[in-house]
Amino acid sequence: MAKKFCSWYMCSPYEASKGVGKGKMIENTVKISGRLHFIEGVQEQISRMGKYVAFSVRQDTPWEDGSIRHDFLLMRAFDSDIKEWLRDKEEGTPVRIEGKIRSSAGSGEMYVQVEKIEKITIC
């Protein structure tokens, strides 16, 4: 039987662990909302994927005991239109983001590669 190869969207985690489609990248698409955080000093950084702006999205999640968990999700914006959009936004602006979960090739740090961002209204 010929060895089965698959593209990133067809491999199950089990197939990937067995080397099926070896060398292919598996990506996960996410949609999150929260408030912009740590955008005051918007500066470009460089990775092997190109220049990007790093920032966070703060999510405040109520727990059953009444406390609030504060999560700070790391983002990287490579798209020039998104980087420009971020430049005139204020800390705490409510946003919805679509992107892909990635990890840095150097540090292994997890982040969302931002593909779409929009300001939202929180009721």
PDB file of C-alpha atoms in Angstrom, residues 4-106:
ATOM      1  CA  LYS A   4      -0.653   8.243   2.557  1.00  0.00           C
ATOM      2  CA  PHE A   5       0.183  11.967   2.465  1.00  0.00           C
ATOM      3  CA  CYS A   6      -2.155  14.719   3.472  1.00  0.00           C
ATOM      4  CA  SER A   7      -2.237  18.476   3.538  1.00  0.00           C
ATOM      5  CA  TRP A   8      -2.449  20.456   6.799  1.00  0.00           C
ATOM      6  CA  TYR A   9      -6.236  20.486   6.893  1.00  0.00           C
ATOM      7  CA  MET A  10      -6.665  16.749   6.345  1.00  0.00           C
ATOM      8  CA  CYS A  11      -4.337  15.218   8.969  1.00  0.00           C
ATOM      9  CA  SER A  12      -5.686  14.112  12.294  1.00  0.00           C
ATOM     10  CA  PRO A  13      -3.340  14.586  15.274  1.00  0.00           C
ATOM     11  CA  TYR A  14      -2.828  10.802  15.255  1.00  0.00           C
ATOM     12  CA  GLU A  15      -1.805  10.812  11.577  1.00  0.00           C
ATOM     13  CA  ALA A  16       0.535  13.736  12.186  1.00  0.00           C
ATOM     14  CA  SER A  17       2.185  11.895  15.102  1.00  0.00           C
ATOM     15  CA  LYS A  18       2.844   8.917  12.814  1.00  0.00           C
ATOM     16  CA  GLY A  19       4.580  11.099  10.208  1.00  0.00           C
ATOM     17  CA  VAL A  20       1.754  11.181   7.694  1.00  0.00           C
ATOM     18  CA  GLY A  21       2.200  14.418   5.782  1.00  0.00           C
ATOM     19  CA  LYS A  22       5.544  14.936   7.503  1.00  0.00           C
ATOM     20  CA  GLY A  23       6.892  18.420   6.933  1.00  0.00           C
ATOM     21  CA  LYS A  24       3.426  19.923   6.544  1.00  0.00           C
ATOM     22  CA  MET A  25       2.278  22.692   8.873  1.00  0.00           C
ATOM     23  CA  ILE A  26      -0.848  22.160  10.951  1.00  0.00           C
ATOM     24  CA  GLU A  27      -2.637  25.390  11.837  1.00  0.00           C
ATOM     25  CA  ASN A  28      -5.641  26.196  13.989  1.00  0.00           C
ATOM     26  CA  THR A  29      -7.975  29.057  13.160  1.00  0.00           C
ATOM     27  CA  VAL A  30      -9.385  31.029  16.096  1.00  0.00           C
ATOM     28  CA  LYS A  31     -11.840  33.868  16.687  1.00  0.00           C
ATOM     29  CA  ILE A  32     -11.534  35.744  19.975  1.00  0.00           C
ATOM     30  CA  SER A  33     -12.709  38.980  21.507  1.00  0.00           C
ATOM     31  CA  GLY A  34     -11.384  41.134  24.295  1.00  0.00           C
ATOM     32  CA  ARG A  35      -9.727  44.482  24.875  1.00  0.00           C
ATOM     33  CA  LEU A  36      -6.486  45.738  23.334  1.00  0.00           C
ATOM     34  CA  HIS A  37      -3.633  45.678  25.809  1.00  0.00           C
ATOM     35  CA  PHE A  38      -0.034  46.836  25.676  1.00  0.00           C
ATOM     36  CA  ILE A  39      -0.291  48.802  22.453  1.00  0.00           C
ATOM     37  CA  GLU A  40       1.154  52.136  23.716  1.00  0.00           C
ATOM     38  CA  GLY A  41       4.605  51.472  22.299  1.00  0.00           C
ATOM     39  CA  VAL A  42       3.635  49.963  18.956  1.00  0.00           C
ATOM     40  CA  GLN A  43       6.959  49.069  17.362  1.00  0.00           C
ATOM     41  CA  GLU A  44       7.784  46.594  14.645  1.00  0.00           C
ATOM     42  CA  GLN A  45       9.787  43.510  15.481  1.00  0.00           C
ATOM     43  CA  ILE A  46      11.330  41.024  13.064  1.00  0.00           C
ATOM     44  CA  SER A  47      10.981  37.256  12.763  1.00  0.00           C
ATOM     45  CA  ARG A  48      11.718  34.833   9.967  1.00  0.00           C
ATOM     46  CA  MET A  49       8.125  35.435   8.786  1.00  0.00           C
ATOM     47  CA  GLY A  50       8.767  39.181   8.410  1.00  0.00           C
ATOM     48  CA  LYS A  51       8.101  42.381  10.324  1.00  0.00           C
ATOM     49  CA  TYR A  52       5.274  42.369  12.844  1.00  0.00           C
ATOM     50  CA  VAL A  53       3.676  44.355  15.642  1.00  0.00           C
ATOM     51  CA  ALA A  54       3.176  42.459  18.900  1.00  0.00           C
ATOM     52  CA  PHE A  55       0.349  43.269  21.317  1.00  0.00           C
ATOM     53  CA  SER A  56      -2.057  41.503  23.660  1.00  0.00           C
ATOM     54  CA  VAL A  57      -5.788  41.038  23.995  1.00  0.00           C
ATOM     55  CA  ARG A  58      -7.089  41.030  27.554  1.00  0.00           C
ATOM     56  CA  GLN A  59      -9.976  38.715  28.367  1.00  0.00           C
ATOM     57  CA  ASP A  60     -11.734  38.999  31.728  1.00  0.00           C
ATOM     58  CA  THR A  61     -13.522  35.733  32.472  1.00  0.00           C
ATOM     59  CA  PRO A  62     -15.865  35.415  35.473  1.00  0.00           C
ATOM     60  CA  TRP A  63     -15.354  32.229  37.494  1.00  0.00           C
ATOM     61  CA  GLU A  64     -17.990  30.310  39.420  1.00  0.00           C
ATOM     62  CA  ASP A  65     -16.648  31.616  42.754  1.00  0.00           C
ATOM     63  CA  GLY A  66     -17.261  35.203  41.641  1.00  0.00           C
ATOM     64  CA  SER A  67     -13.628  36.048  40.947  1.00  0.00           C
ATOM     65  CA  ILE A  68     -12.390  37.299  37.580  1.00  0.00           C
ATOM     66  CA  ARG A  69      -9.593  35.611  35.656  1.00  0.00           C
ATOM     67  CA  HIS A  70      -7.508  38.017  33.573  1.00  0.00           C
ATOM     68  CA  ASP A  71      -5.938  36.368  30.517  1.00  0.00           C
ATOM     69  CA  PHE A  72      -3.536  38.202  28.227  1.00  0.00           C
ATOM     70  CA  LEU A  73      -3.411  36.543  24.809  1.00  0.00           C
ATOM     71  CA  LEU A  74      -0.357  37.343  22.694  1.00  0.00           C
ATOM     72  CA  MET A  75      -0.919  38.614  19.141  1.00  0.00           C
ATOM     73  CA  ARG A  76       1.334  39.305  16.166  1.00  0.00           C
ATOM     74  CA  ALA A  77       0.158  41.430  13.243  1.00  0.00           C
ATOM     75  CA  PHE A  78       2.197  40.990  10.046  1.00  0.00           C
ATOM     76  CA  ASP A  79      -0.287  42.643   7.646  1.00  0.00           C
ATOM     77  CA  SER A  80       0.544  46.320   6.992  1.00  0.00           C
ATOM     78  CA  ASP A  81      -3.138  47.387   7.012  1.00  0.00           C
ATOM     79  CA  ILE A  82      -3.666  45.779  10.423  1.00  0.00           C
ATOM     80  CA  LYS A  83      -0.474  47.358  11.782  1.00  0.00           C
ATOM     81  CA  GLU A  84      -1.655  50.764  10.604  1.00  0.00           C
ATOM     82  CA  TRP A  85      -5.141  50.188  12.086  1.00  0.00           C
ATOM     83  CA  LEU A  86      -3.546  49.453  15.472  1.00  0.00           C
ATOM     84  CA  ARG A  87      -1.462  52.640  15.516  1.00  0.00           C
ATOM     85  CA  ASP A  88      -4.397  54.958  16.296  1.00  0.00           C
ATOM     86  CA  LYS A  89      -6.268  52.679  18.712  1.00  0.00           C
ATOM     87  CA  GLU A  90      -6.302  53.205  22.460  1.00  0.00           C
ATOM     88  CA  GLU A  91      -5.572  50.813  25.298  1.00  0.00           C
ATOM     89  CA  GLY A  92      -8.777  48.966  26.239  1.00  0.00           C
ATOM     90  CA  THR A  93     -10.454  49.220  22.817  1.00  0.00           C
ATOM     91  CA  PRO A  94     -12.864  46.247  22.494  1.00  0.00           C
ATOM     92  CA  VAL A  95     -11.961  44.088  19.472  1.00  0.00           C
ATOM     93  CA  ARG A  96     -12.755  40.828  17.710  1.00  0.00           C
ATOM     94  CA  ILE A  97      -9.810  39.039  16.112  1.00  0.00           C
ATOM     95  CA  GLU A  98      -9.558  36.151  13.673  1.00  0.00           C
ATOM     96  CA  GLY A  99      -6.263  34.421  13.118  1.00  0.00           C
ATOM     97  CA  LYS A 100      -4.156  31.305  13.493  1.00  0.00           C
ATOM     98  CA  ILE A 101      -2.510  29.865  16.577  1.00  0.00           C
ATOM     99  CA  ARG A 102       1.224  29.671  15.996  1.00  0.00           C
ATOM    100  CA  SER A 103       4.371  29.175  18.026  1.00  0.00           C
ATOM    101  CA  SER A 104       7.616  31.036  17.672  1.00  0.00           C
ATOM    102  CA  ALA A 105      10.333  28.984  15.986  1.00  0.00           C
ATOM    103  CA  GLY A 106      12.875  30.408  18.430  1.00  0.00           C
TER     104      GLY A 106
END
